CSV table of C-alpha atoms and ligand atoms in Angstrom, one decimal:
chain,number,residue,atom,x,y,z
A,186,MET,CA,0.0,0.0,0.0
A,187,SER,CA,1.5,3.3,-1.0
A,188,LYS,CA,2.4,5.5,1.9
A,189,HIS,CA,1.6,8.6,0.1
A,190,VAL,CA,-2.1,9.6,-0.5
A,191,ASN,CA,-3.6,12.5,-2.4
A,192,ILE,CA,-6.8,13.9,-1.2
A,193,VAL,CA,-8.7,16.4,-3.4
A,194,GLY,CA,-10.8,19.0,-1.6
A,195,ALA,CA,-10.1,20.3,2.0
A,196,GLY,CA,-13.8,20.6,2.8
A,197,LEU,CA,-15.4,18.9,5.7
A,198,CYS,CA,-14.9,15.5,4.3
A,199,GLY,CA,-11.5,15.8,2.8
A,200,SER,CA,-10.1,17.4,6.0
A,201,LEU,CA,-11.4,14.7,8.3
A,202,MET,CA,-10.3,12.0,5.8
A,203,ALA,CA,-6.8,13.4,6.0
A,204,ILE,CA,-6.8,13.2,9.9
A,205,PHE,CA,-7.8,9.5,9.6
A,206,LEU,CA,-5.1,8.7,7.1
A,207,ALA,CA,-2.4,10.7,9.1
A,208,ARG,CA,-3.3,8.7,12.2
A,209,ARG,CA,-2.5,5.5,10.2
A,210,GLY,CA,1.0,6.9,9.3
A,211,PHE,CA,0.3,7.9,5.7
A,212,GLN,CA,1.9,11.0,4.1
A,213,VAL,CA,-1.1,13.0,3.0
A,214,THR,CA,-1.2,15.9,0.6
A,215,VAL,CA,-4.6,17.7,0.2
A,216,PHE,CA,-5.1,19.8,-2.9
A,217,GLU,CA,-7.8,22.5,-2.3
A,218,LYS,CA,-9.0,24.8,-5.1
A,219,ARG,CA,-9.9,27.8,-2.8
A,220,PRO,CA,-7.6,30.0,-0.8
A,221,ASP,CA,-7.2,29.1,2.8
A,222,PRO,CA,-10.7,29.9,4.3
A,223,ARG,CA,-9.1,30.5,7.7
A,224,LEU,CA,-7.5,33.6,6.2
A,225,THR,CA,-10.4,35.0,4.2
A,226,GLU,CA,-13.9,36.3,4.7
A,227,LEU,CA,-16.7,33.9,4.2
A,228,PRO,CA,-18.5,34.5,0.8
A,229,ALA,CA,-22.0,35.8,1.5
A,230,GLY,CA,-24.8,33.3,1.1
A,231,ARG,CA,-22.7,30.1,1.9
A,232,SER,CA,-24.5,27.8,4.2
A,233,ILE,CA,-22.8,28.8,7.5
A,234,ASN,CA,-24.3,26.3,9.9
A,235,LEU,CA,-25.3,22.7,9.6
A,236,ALA,CA,-27.2,20.1,11.7
A,237,LEU,CA,-24.8,17.6,13.2
A,238,ALA,CA,-26.2,14.4,14.6
A,239,ASN,CA,-24.8,11.3,16.4
A,240,ARG,CA,-23.7,9.6,13.2
A,241,GLY,CA,-21.5,12.6,12.3
A,242,LEU,CA,-20.2,13.0,15.9
A,243,LYS,CA,-19.0,9.4,16.1
A,244,PRO,CA,-16.1,9.7,13.5
A,245,LEU,CA,-15.1,13.1,15.2
A,246,ARG,CA,-15.0,11.2,18.6
A,247,VAL,CA,-12.9,8.4,17.1
A,248,VAL,CA,-10.2,10.9,16.1
A,249,GLY,CA,-10.2,12.5,19.5
A,250,LEU,CA,-12.1,15.8,18.6
A,251,GLN,CA,-15.1,15.3,21.0
A,252,SER,CA,-14.3,18.2,23.4
A,253,LYS,CA,-13.1,20.6,20.7
A,254,VAL,CA,-16.2,20.0,18.6
A,255,GLN,CA,-18.4,20.2,21.6
A,256,ALA,CA,-17.4,23.8,22.1
A,257,LEU,CA,-18.7,24.6,18.6
A,258,LEU,CA,-22.3,23.2,19.1
A,259,THR,CA,-25.7,24.5,20.0
A,260,THR,CA,-28.1,21.9,21.0
A,261,MET,CA,-31.5,21.7,19.2
A,262,ARG,CA,-34.2,19.6,21.0
A,263,GLY,CA,-37.0,19.8,18.4
A,264,ARG,CA,-38.7,21.7,15.6
A,265,MET,CA,-40.2,25.0,16.5
A,266,VAL,CA,-43.1,25.3,14.0
A,267,HIS,CA,-44.2,28.8,13.2
A,268,ASP,CA,-47.7,29.2,11.7
A,269,PRO,CA,-48.7,32.2,9.5
A,270,SER,CA,-50.1,34.1,12.4
A,271,GLY,CA,-46.8,33.8,14.3
A,272,ARG,CA,-47.9,31.2,16.8
A,273,THR,CA,-45.3,28.6,17.6
A,274,GLU,CA,-45.3,25.0,18.7
A,275,LEU,CA,-42.3,22.9,19.7
A,276,GLN,CA,-42.3,19.4,18.3
A,277,PRO,CA,-39.6,17.4,20.2
A,278,TYR,CA,-37.3,15.2,18.0
A,279,GLY,CA,-37.3,12.4,20.6
A,280,GLN,CA,-38.4,11.3,24.0
A,281,ARG,CA,-35.2,11.1,25.9
A,282,PRO,CA,-32.8,13.8,27.0
A,283,TRP,CA,-30.0,12.7,24.6
A,284,GLU,CA,-32.3,12.6,21.6
A,285,VAL,CA,-31.2,15.9,20.2
A,286,ILE,CA,-29.3,17.3,17.2
A,287,TYR,CA,-26.8,20.1,17.1
A,288,SER,CA,-26.1,23.2,15.0
A,289,VAL,CA,-22.5,23.7,14.1
A,290,SER,CA,-20.7,26.5,12.3
A,291,ARG,CA,-19.5,25.1,8.9
A,292,PRO,CA,-16.4,27.4,8.7
A,293,GLY,CA,-15.7,26.8,12.4
A,294,LEU,CA,-15.7,23.1,12.0
A,295,ASN,CA,-13.8,23.2,8.7
A,296,ALA,CA,-11.1,25.3,10.3
A,297,LEU,CA,-10.8,23.0,13.3
A,298,LEU,CA,-10.5,19.9,11.0
A,299,MET,CA,-7.8,21.7,8.8
A,300,ASP,CA,-5.9,22.8,12.0
A,301,GLU,CA,-6.0,19.2,13.3
A,302,ALA,CA,-5.0,17.7,9.9
A,303,GLU,CA,-2.0,20.0,9.7
A,304,ALA,CA,-1.0,19.3,13.3
A,305,ALA,CA,-1.1,15.6,12.4
A,306,GLY,CA,1.5,16.2,9.5
A,307,VAL,CA,-0.9,16.7,6.6
A,308,GLU,CA,0.1,19.1,3.9
A,309,ILE,CA,-2.7,21.2,2.6
A,310,VAL,CA,-1.9,23.0,-0.7
A,311,PHE,CA,-4.4,25.8,-1.2
A,312,GLU,CA,-5.4,27.4,-4.6
A,313,ARG,CA,-4.4,24.1,-6.2
A,314,GLY,CA,-7.4,22.8,-8.0
A,315,THR,CA,-7.8,19.7,-10.0
A,316,LEU,CA,-9.0,19.7,-13.6
A,317,GLY,CA,-9.6,15.9,-13.6
A,318,ALA,CA,-7.7,12.8,-14.0
A,319,ASP,CA,-6.2,10.8,-16.8
A,320,LEU,CA,-6.8,7.2,-15.7
A,321,ALA,CA,-5.0,5.6,-18.6
A,322,HIS,CA,-1.7,7.5,-17.7
A,323,ASP,CA,-2.3,7.5,-13.9
A,324,GLU,CA,-2.2,11.2,-13.8
A,325,LEU,CA,-4.0,13.7,-11.5
A,326,LEU,CA,-4.2,17.0,-13.3
A,327,LEU,CA,-3.6,20.0,-11.2
A,328,ARG,CA,-3.7,23.7,-11.7
A,329,ASP,CA,-2.2,26.6,-9.7
A,330,GLU,CA,-5.2,28.8,-9.3
A,331,SER,CA,-3.3,32.0,-9.1
A,332,SER,CA,-0.7,31.5,-11.9
A,333,GLY,CA,-3.0,29.2,-14.1
A,334,GLU,CA,0.0,26.9,-14.5
A,335,THR,CA,-1.0,23.3,-14.9
A,336,PHE,CA,0.9,20.1,-14.1
A,337,PRO,CA,0.2,16.4,-13.5
A,338,THR,CA,1.1,14.3,-10.5
A,339,ARG,CA,0.8,10.6,-9.9
A,340,LEU,CA,-2.8,9.7,-9.4
A,341,THR,CA,-2.6,6.4,-7.4
A,342,PRO,CA,-4.0,6.6,-4.8
A,343,THR,CA,-6.3,9.6,-4.7
A,344,ILE,CA,-9.3,10.2,-2.6
A,345,ALA,CA,-11.7,12.7,-4.2
A,346,ALA,CA,-13.5,14.8,-1.6
A,347,ASP,CA,-14.2,17.6,-4.1
A,348,GLY,CA,-17.9,18.1,-3.5
A,349,ALA,CA,-21.1,17.7,-5.4
A,350,GLY,CA,-19.7,19.1,-8.7
A,351,SER,CA,-16.6,16.8,-8.5
A,352,PRO,CA,-14.4,17.2,-11.5
A,353,LEU,CA,-12.9,13.8,-10.6
A,354,ARG,CA,-16.3,12.2,-11.0
A,355,GLN,CA,-16.2,13.3,-14.6
A,356,ALA,CA,-13.1,11.2,-15.1
A,357,LEU,CA,-14.9,8.1,-13.9
A,358,MET,CA,-18.0,9.0,-15.9
A,359,LYS,CA,-16.0,8.6,-19.1
A,360,ARG,CA,-15.6,4.9,-18.4
A,361,PRO,CA,-17.9,2.4,-20.0
A,362,GLY,CA,-20.4,0.9,-17.6
A,363,TYR,CA,-20.2,3.7,-15.1
A,364,ASP,CA,-23.6,4.6,-13.7
A,365,CYS,CA,-24.3,8.1,-12.7
A,366,THR,CA,-27.2,10.5,-12.3
A,367,VAL,CA,-27.4,14.0,-11.1
A,368,ASP,CA,-31.0,15.1,-10.4
A,369,PHE,CA,-31.4,18.8,-9.8
A,370,LEU,CA,-34.3,19.7,-7.6
A,371,ALA,CA,-36.8,22.2,-9.0
A,372,HIS,CA,-36.4,24.0,-5.7
A,373,GLY,CA,-33.4,26.1,-4.6
A,374,TYR,CA,-32.3,28.0,-1.4
A,375,LYS,CA,-31.2,31.4,-0.2
A,376,GLU,CA,-29.7,32.3,3.1
A,377,LEU,CA,-30.4,35.3,5.4
A,378,CYS,CA,-29.6,36.2,8.9
A,379,ILE,CA,-31.4,37.0,12.1
A,380,PRO,CA,-28.8,38.8,14.3
A,381,PRO,CA,-28.9,38.9,18.1
A,382,ASN,CA,-31.5,41.3,19.6
A,383,ASP,CA,-30.7,44.6,21.2
A,384,GLU,CA,-29.8,42.9,24.5
A,385,GLY,CA,-27.2,40.8,22.6
A,386,ASP,CA,-29.3,37.6,23.1
A,387,PHE,CA,-30.9,35.2,20.7
A,388,ALA,CA,-34.0,36.7,19.1
A,389,MET,CA,-35.8,33.3,19.3
A,390,ASP,CA,-35.5,30.1,21.3
A,391,PRO,CA,-32.0,28.8,20.5
A,392,ALA,CA,-32.8,25.2,21.6
A,393,ALA,CA,-34.8,24.5,18.5
A,394,LEU,CA,-34.6,24.3,14.7
A,395,HIS,CA,-37.2,26.8,13.6
A,396,ILE,CA,-39.5,26.0,10.6
A,397,TRP,CA,-42.1,28.1,8.8
A,398,PRO,CA,-43.8,25.4,6.7
A,399,ARG,CA,-46.0,26.7,4.0
A,400,GLY,CA,-46.9,23.8,1.8
A,401,GLY,CA,-44.9,24.2,-1.4
A,402,TYR,CA,-42.0,26.0,0.3
A,403,MET,CA,-40.6,26.8,3.8
A,404,LEU,CA,-38.2,28.9,5.8
A,405,ILE,CA,-35.9,27.4,8.5
A,406,ALA,CA,-33.5,28.9,11.0
A,407,LEU,CA,-30.7,27.3,13.0
A,408,PRO,CA,-28.9,29.0,15.9
A,409,ASN,CA,-25.3,30.0,15.9
A,410,LEU,CA,-22.9,30.4,18.8
A,411,ASP,CA,-22.7,34.2,18.3
A,412,ARG,CA,-26.5,34.2,19.1
A,413,SER,CA,-27.6,34.9,15.6
A,414,PHE,CA,-29.6,32.5,13.4
A,415,THR,CA,-28.9,31.4,9.9
A,416,VAL,CA,-32.2,31.6,8.0
A,417,THR,CA,-32.7,29.6,4.8
A,418,LEU,CA,-35.6,29.9,2.4
A,419,PHE,CA,-36.3,26.8,0.3
A,420,MET,CA,-38.6,27.5,-2.6
A,421,PRO,CA,-39.3,26.6,-6.2
A,422,MET,CA,-37.0,28.2,-8.8
A,423,GLU,CA,-39.9,29.1,-11.1
A,424,GLY,CA,-43.6,29.7,-10.5
A,425,ASP,CA,-45.4,31.9,-8.0
A,426,PRO,CA,-44.0,32.0,-5.4
A,427,GLY,CA,-40.6,31.3,-6.8
A,428,PHE,CA,-37.1,32.7,-6.8
A,429,ALA,CA,-37.3,33.9,-10.5
A,430,GLN,CA,-40.6,35.8,-9.8
A,431,LEU,CA,-39.5,37.3,-6.4
A,432,ASP,CA,-37.2,39.8,-8.0
A,433,THR,CA,-38.0,43.3,-6.5
A,434,ALA,CA,-37.7,44.7,-3.0
A,435,ALA,CA,-41.4,45.4,-3.0
A,436,LYS,CA,-42.3,41.8,-3.9
A,437,VAL,CA,-39.9,40.5,-1.3
A,438,ARG,CA,-41.2,42.6,1.5
A,439,ALA,CA,-44.8,41.8,0.6
A,440,PHE,CA,-44.1,38.0,0.4
A,441,PHE,CA,-42.2,37.9,3.7
A,442,ASP,CA,-44.8,40.1,5.6
A,443,GLU,CA,-47.5,37.9,4.3
A,444,GLN,CA,-45.9,34.5,4.9
A,445,PHE,CA,-43.2,34.9,7.6
A,446,ALA,CA,-44.2,38.1,9.4
A,447,ASP,CA,-42.5,37.1,12.7
A,448,ALA,CA,-39.3,36.2,11.0
A,449,ALA,CA,-39.3,39.2,8.6
A,450,ALA,CA,-39.5,41.5,11.7
A,451,LEU,CA,-36.2,40.1,12.9
A,452,ILE,CA,-34.2,40.3,9.6
A,453,PRO,CA,-32.7,43.7,9.2
A,454,ASP,CA,-32.5,45.1,5.7
A,455,LEU,CA,-34.4,42.1,4.5
A,456,GLU,CA,-35.0,43.3,0.9
A,457,ASN,CA,-31.4,44.1,0.2
A,458,ALA,CA,-30.0,41.0,1.8
A,459,TYR,CA,-32.5,38.9,-0.2
A,460,LEU,CA,-31.6,40.5,-3.5
A,461,ALA,CA,-27.9,40.5,-2.8
A,462,ASN,CA,-27.5,36.9,-1.6
A,463,PRO,CA,-27.1,34.2,-4.2
A,464,THR,CA,-29.8,31.5,-4.9
A,465,GLY,CA,-28.2,28.0,-4.5
A,466,GLU,CA,-29.2,24.9,-6.4
A,467,LEU,CA,-29.9,21.6,-4.8
A,468,GLY,CA,-29.5,18.2,-6.2
A,469,THR,CA,-29.0,14.4,-5.7
A,470,VAL,CA,-25.9,12.6,-7.0
A,471,ARG,CA,-26.1,8.8,-7.4
A,472,CYS,CA,-23.3,6.9,-9.0
A,473,ALA,CA,-21.5,3.6,-8.9
A,474,PRO,CA,-18.8,2.4,-8.5
A,475,TRP,CA,-17.3,5.1,-6.4
A,476,HIS,CA,-13.8,4.0,-7.3
A,477,ARG,CA,-11.5,2.9,-10.1
A,478,ASP,CA,-9.3,0.0,-8.9
A,479,GLY,CA,-6.8,1.4,-6.4
A,480,GLN,CA,-6.3,4.7,-8.3
A,481,LEU,CA,-9.2,6.8,-7.3
A,482,CYS,CA,-12.1,6.8,-4.9
A,483,LYS,CA,-14.8,9.3,-4.2
A,484,VAL,CA,-16.2,10.1,-0.7
A,485,GLY,CA,-18.7,12.7,0.7
A,486,ASP,CA,-20.7,14.8,-1.7
A,487,ALA,CA,-18.5,13.8,-4.7
A,488,ALA,CA,-20.0,10.3,-4.3
A,489,HIS,CA,-23.4,10.9,-3.0
A,490,ALA,CA,-24.6,14.5,-2.6
A,491,ASN,CA,-28.2,14.7,-1.3
A,492,VAL,CA,-30.7,17.4,-0.7
A,493,PRO,CA,-30.3,18.9,2.8
A,494,PHE,CA,-33.7,18.2,4.2
A,495,HIS,CA,-32.6,15.4,6.6
A,496,GLY,CA,-29.4,17.5,7.5
A,497,LYS,CA,-27.3,14.4,6.6
A,498,GLY,CA,-24.8,15.3,3.8
A,499,MET,CA,-21.9,16.2,6.2
A,500,ASN,CA,-22.9,13.5,8.6
A,501,CYS,CA,-22.9,10.9,5.9
A,502,ALA,CA,-19.6,12.2,4.6
A,503,PHE,CA,-18.0,11.8,8.0
A,504,GLU,CA,-19.4,8.2,8.2
A,505,ASP,CA,-17.6,7.6,4.9
A,506,CYS,CA,-14.3,8.6,6.5
A,507,LEU,CA,-14.8,6.2,9.4
A,508,GLU,CA,-15.7,3.4,7.1
A,509,MET,CA,-12.8,4.1,4.8
A,510,ASP,CA,-10.5,3.8,7.8
A,511,ALA,CA,-12.0,0.4,8.6
A,512,CYS,CA,-11.7,-0.7,5.0
A,513,ILE,CA,-8.0,0.3,4.9
A,514,GLU,CA,-7.5,-1.7,8.1
A,515,GLU,CA,-9.3,-4.8,6.7
A,516,SER,CA,-7.8,-4.7,3.2
A,517,GLY,CA,-4.3,-5.5,4.4
A,518,GLY,CA,-2.4,-2.9,2.3
A,519,ASP,CA,-4.5,-3.2,-0.9
A,520,TRP,CA,-6.0,0.2,-2.0
A,521,SER,CA,-8.1,-1.5,-4.7
A,522,ARG,CA,-9.7,-3.8,-2.0
A,523,ALA,CA,-10.2,-0.9,0.4
A,524,PHE,CA,-12.0,1.3,-2.2
A,525,ALA,CA,-14.2,-1.6,-3.4
A,526,LEU,CA,-15.2,-2.4,0.2
A,527,LEU,CA,-16.2,1.2,0.8
A,528,THR,CA,-18.4,1.3,-2.3
A,529,GLN,CA,-19.9,-2.0,-1.3
A,530,ARG,CA,-20.7,-1.0,2.2
A,531,ARG,CA,-21.7,2.7,1.8
A,532,LYS,CA,-23.5,2.8,-1.6
A,533,ARG,CA,-26.7,1.2,-0.5
A,534,ASN,CA,-26.9,3.4,2.5
A,535,ALA,CA,-26.1,6.6,0.6
A,536,ASP,CA,-28.9,5.8,-1.8
A,537,ALA,CA,-31.3,5.3,1.2
A,538,ILE,CA,-30.5,8.6,2.8
A,539,ALA,CA,-30.8,10.4,-0.6
A,540,ASP,CA,-34.4,9.0,-0.8
A,541,MET,CA,-35.3,9.9,2.8
A,542,ALA,CA,-33.9,13.4,2.4
A,543,LEU,CA,-36.3,14.0,-0.5
A,544,GLU,CA,-39.1,12.6,1.5
A,545,ASN,CA,-38.3,14.8,4.4
A,546,TYR,CA,-38.7,18.0,2.3
A,547,VAL,CA,-42.4,17.2,2.0
A,548,GLU,CA,-42.5,16.4,5.7
A,549,MET,CA,-40.8,19.7,6.8
A,550,ARG,CA,-42.6,22.1,4.4
A,551,ASP,CA,-46.0,20.5,4.6
A,552,SER,CA,-46.8,17.5,6.8
A,553,VAL,CA,-45.6,19.0,10.2
A,554,ARG,CA,-48.9,21.0,10.4
A,555,ASP,CA,-51.2,18.1,9.3
A,556,PRO,CA,-53.3,16.6,12.2
A,557,ASP,CA,-52.9,13.1,10.7
A,558,TYR,CA,-49.1,13.5,10.7
A,559,LEU,CA,-49.1,14.8,14.3
A,560,LEU,CA,-51.3,11.8,15.4
A,561,ARG,CA,-49.0,9.3,13.7
A,562,GLN,CA,-46.0,11.0,15.6
A,563,GLU,CA,-47.9,10.8,18.9
A,564,VAL,CA,-48.8,7.1,18.3
A,565,ALA,CA,-45.2,6.4,17.2
A,566,PHE,CA,-43.8,7.8,20.4
A,567,GLU,CA,-46.3,5.7,22.4
A,568,LEU,CA,-45.3,2.5,20.5
A,569,GLU,CA,-41.7,3.3,21.1
A,570,ARG,CA,-42.4,3.5,24.8
A,571,ARG,CA,-44.2,0.0,24.6
A,572,HIS,CA,-41.7,-1.7,22.3
A,573,PRO,CA,-38.4,0.3,22.8
A,574,ARG,CA,-36.2,-2.3,21.2
A,575,ARG,CA,-38.3,-2.9,18.1
A,576,PHE,CA,-40.3,0.2,17.2
A,577,VAL,CA,-38.1,3.3,17.0
A,578,PRO,CA,-39.4,6.2,14.9
A,579,ARG,CA,-37.6,6.6,11.6
A,580,TYR,CA,-36.3,10.1,12.5
A,581,GLY,CA,-34.7,8.6,15.6
A,582,LEU,CA,-33.2,5.8,13.7
A,583,VAL,CA,-31.6,8.2,11.2
A,584,MET,CA,-30.6,11.0,13.6
A,585,PHE,CA,-29.9,9.5,17.0
A,586,ARG,CA,-28.5,6.0,16.4
A,587,ASP,CA,-25.1,5.4,14.8
A,588,ASP,CA,-25.2,1.6,14.8
A,589,ILE,CA,-27.6,0.8,11.9
A,590,GLY,CA,-27.2,1.8,8.2
A,591,TYR,CA,-29.6,4.2,6.5
A,592,ALA,CA,-30.9,1.4,4.3
A,593,GLU,CA,-32.0,-0.5,7.4
A,594,ALA,CA,-33.6,2.7,8.9
A,595,ARG,CA,-35.5,3.2,5.7
A,596,ASP,CA,-36.8,-0.4,5.5
A,597,ARG,CA,-37.9,-0.4,9.2
A,598,GLY,CA,-39.4,3.0,8.6
A,599,ARG,CA,-41.6,1.7,5.8
A,600,ILE,CA,-42.9,-1.2,8.0
A,601,GLN,CA,-43.6,1.2,10.9
A,602,ALA,CA,-45.4,3.5,8.5
A,603,GLU,CA,-47.7,0.6,7.6
A,604,VAL,CA,-48.3,-0.2,11.3
A,605,LEU,CA,-49.0,3.5,12.0
A,606,GLY,CA,-51.4,3.7,9.0
A,607,THR,CA,-53.3,0.7,10.3
A,608,ILE,CA,-53.6,2.0,13.8
A,609,THR,CA,-54.5,5.6,13.0
A,610,ALA,CA,-56.8,5.0,10.1
A,611,GLY,CA,-60.0,7.0,10.6
A,612,LYS,CA,-58.9,8.1,14.1
A,613,GLY,CA,-58.6,11.6,15.4
A,614,ALA,CA,-56.8,11.2,18.8
A,615,LEU,CA,-54.4,8.8,20.5
A,616,ALA,CA,-57.1,7.7,22.9
A,617,GLU,CA,-59.1,6.4,20.0
A,618,CYS,CA,-56.3,4.2,18.6
A,619,ASP,CA,-56.1,0.5,19.6
A,620,LEU,CA,-52.4,0.1,20.2
A,621,ASP,CA,-52.7,-3.6,21.2
A,622,VAL,CA,-53.4,-4.3,17.5
A,623,ALA,CA,-49.9,-3.1,16.7
A,624,ALA,CA,-48.1,-5.6,19.1
A,625,PRO,CA,-48.3,-8.7,16.9
A,626,MET,CA,-47.5,-6.7,13.8
A,627,ILE,CA,-44.4,-5.3,15.5
A,628,ARG,CA,-43.2,-8.6,16.9
A,629,GLU,CA,-43.6,-10.3,13.6
A,630,ARG,CA,-42.1,-7.7,11.3
A,631,LEU,CA,-39.5,-5.8,13.3
A,632,GLN,CA,-36.5,-7.6,14.6
A,633,PRO,CA,-35.1,-6.3,18.0
A,634,LEU,CA,-32.4,-3.7,17.7
A,635,SER,CA,-29.3,-4.2,19.6
B,1540,FAD,P1,-17.8,20.2,0.2
B,1540,FAD,O1,-18.1,20.7,1.6
B,1540,FAD,O2,-18.5,20.7,-1.0
B,1540,FAD,O3,-16.2,20.3,0.0
B,1540,FAD,C1,-15.6,20.2,-1.2
B,1540,FAD,C2,-14.2,20.8,-1.2
B,1540,FAD,O4,-13.6,20.5,-2.4
B,1540,FAD,C3,-14.4,22.3,-1.1
B,1540,FAD,O5,-13.5,22.8,-0.2
B,1540,FAD,C4,-14.1,22.8,-2.5
B,1540,FAD,O6,-13.5,24.1,-2.6
B,1540,FAD,C5,-13.1,21.8,-3.0
B,1540,FAD,N1,-13.1,21.6,-4.4
B,1540,FAD,C6,-14.1,21.7,-5.3
B,1540,FAD,N2,-13.6,21.5,-6.6
B,1540,FAD,C7,-12.3,21.3,-6.5
B,1540,FAD,C8,-11.3,21.1,-7.4
B,1540,FAD,N3,-11.5,21.1,-8.7
B,1540,FAD,N4,-10.0,20.9,-7.0
B,1540,FAD,C9,-9.7,21.0,-5.6
B,1540,FAD,N5,-10.6,21.2,-4.7
B,1540,FAD,C10,-11.9,21.4,-5.1
B,1540,FAD,N6,-25.3,18.5,5.8
B,1540,FAD,C11,-25.5,18.1,7.1
B,1540,FAD,O7,-25.0,17.0,7.5
B,1540,FAD,N7,-26.4,18.8,7.9
B,1540,FAD,C12,-27.0,20.0,7.4
B,1540,FAD,O8,-27.7,20.6,8.2
B,1540,FAD,C13,-26.7,20.4,6.0
B,1540,FAD,N8,-27.3,21.5,5.6
B,1540,FAD,C14,-27.0,21.9,4.4
B,1540,FAD,C15,-27.7,23.0,3.8
B,1540,FAD,C16,-27.5,23.5,2.5
B,1540,FAD,C17,-28.2,24.7,2.1
B,1540,FAD,C18,-26.6,22.7,1.8
B,1540,FAD,C19,-26.3,23.1,0.3
B,1540,FAD,C20,-26.0,21.6,2.2
B,1540,FAD,C21,-26.2,21.2,3.5
B,1540,FAD,N9,-25.6,20.0,4.0
B,1540,FAD,C22,-25.8,19.6,5.3
B,1540,FAD,C23,-24.7,19.2,3.2
B,1540,FAD,C24,-23.3,19.4,3.4
B,1540,FAD,O9,-23.0,20.8,3.2
B,1540,FAD,C25,-22.4,18.6,2.5
B,1540,FAD,O10,-22.8,17.3,2.5
B,1540,FAD,C26,-21.0,18.6,3.0
B,1540,FAD,O11,-20.4,19.9,2.9
B,1540,FAD,C27,-20.1,17.7,2.1
B,1540,FAD,O12,-18.8,17.8,2.4
B,1540,FAD,P2,-17.7,17.5,1.3
B,1540,FAD,O13,-16.4,17.7,1.9
B,1540,FAD,O14,-17.9,16.2,0.7
B,1540,FAD,O15,-18.0,18.6,0.2
């Protein structure tokens, strides 16, 4: 096994991957297209906080970063749903104190991972982008982003953590039999900010992920350590309402005042911020295999970008790093075997979370206000209390556990949805539901979890 490894991309995934490899004694060079983000201002409109869950925390714990990461987190215990009149209702994510998720600063976490990688001996070369790879000649094609000078370096082995638009995925796509789809969502996103209030405190409850569900679109807000909130509007690109149509200050003001009045009152200079900030695209990448022999392997968004409605892209990318570490251990010095093992173990799970993330958009922007949905949630929590080892709501399987794959969570979720459908059909309240009917269905169809 070569002792030198290239990583392309010093984002969240590439930086953590570098730490795992350095811990194993590899010499790691990371090529990053952008300038060092620790020395530059964050571009306006970049998603500046992310939801981190147990699955993403586990790999960080394994590399010894638990306490440093802990200092970057804000705990979110549930969804705070805002209705159009401004009334709010907290929907807890789980039933136990530890069933929470966290908001973390993207630049803060990325900077920590870069610092730790460098401290472990990793070399990060900034402003060194890749143009792609020549698989036949085993060359990774690099460019100095300031001089424009291009030069090749040896490809084998390279780990591509170059994000959803991965130029290195293009190299694999040219190969016969390579299966890849990139599905853009007809909806995009735009970020805004709610600063701290006049007392310097959070302007809303910081222990929740705030949602303004409005059927075909929604606004969300996650707390930051500096007591601000990052606000994101998810909406169709075209149509009414849609990003293309909402193109003047007057239209923006009228739309926000009508749909999100309580949030609009907290966003200073709303119209200008809205018009100045970019509108981002969202999409799902599905491809296979993730690797080519022992030459090249994709991880993170480069392999499996998904839409952000389950808050899982980064978490999933971190799980790739942990699994790659295990695959390297098990493959006894053979990169080809390690890369093949990673695709084999993670692909099915990446596809499953991509599906669930798409489903969750409908849940977040629409279902959370639906009485049938709320009844199913209530019944699900009650069934979990009665059958804690067998019936665990799908959200909990995905967000709180780190010991079952996403594919298993999706499959169990489907069975549970059938059980809930049977129990709640035609019912309006928990007291009307015959929960005993569920017991044999659960025992027969849901194996106990460890
Ligand atoms: P990236 O973070 O995209 O990093 C790729 C790196 O590669 C970058 O540093 C880039 O500059 C570099 N690069 C690109 N091209 C080249 C090149 N040619 N040469 C060299 N370097 C290159 N995930 C969650 O888990 N929770 C959330 O709450 C969440 N919210 C999100 C909200 C939004 C609006 C969006 C868009 C995404 C969200 N995600 C979330 C997903 C998360 O951001 C990604 O899954 C995560 O950033 C993937 O990490 P990565 O390192 O694979 O890719």
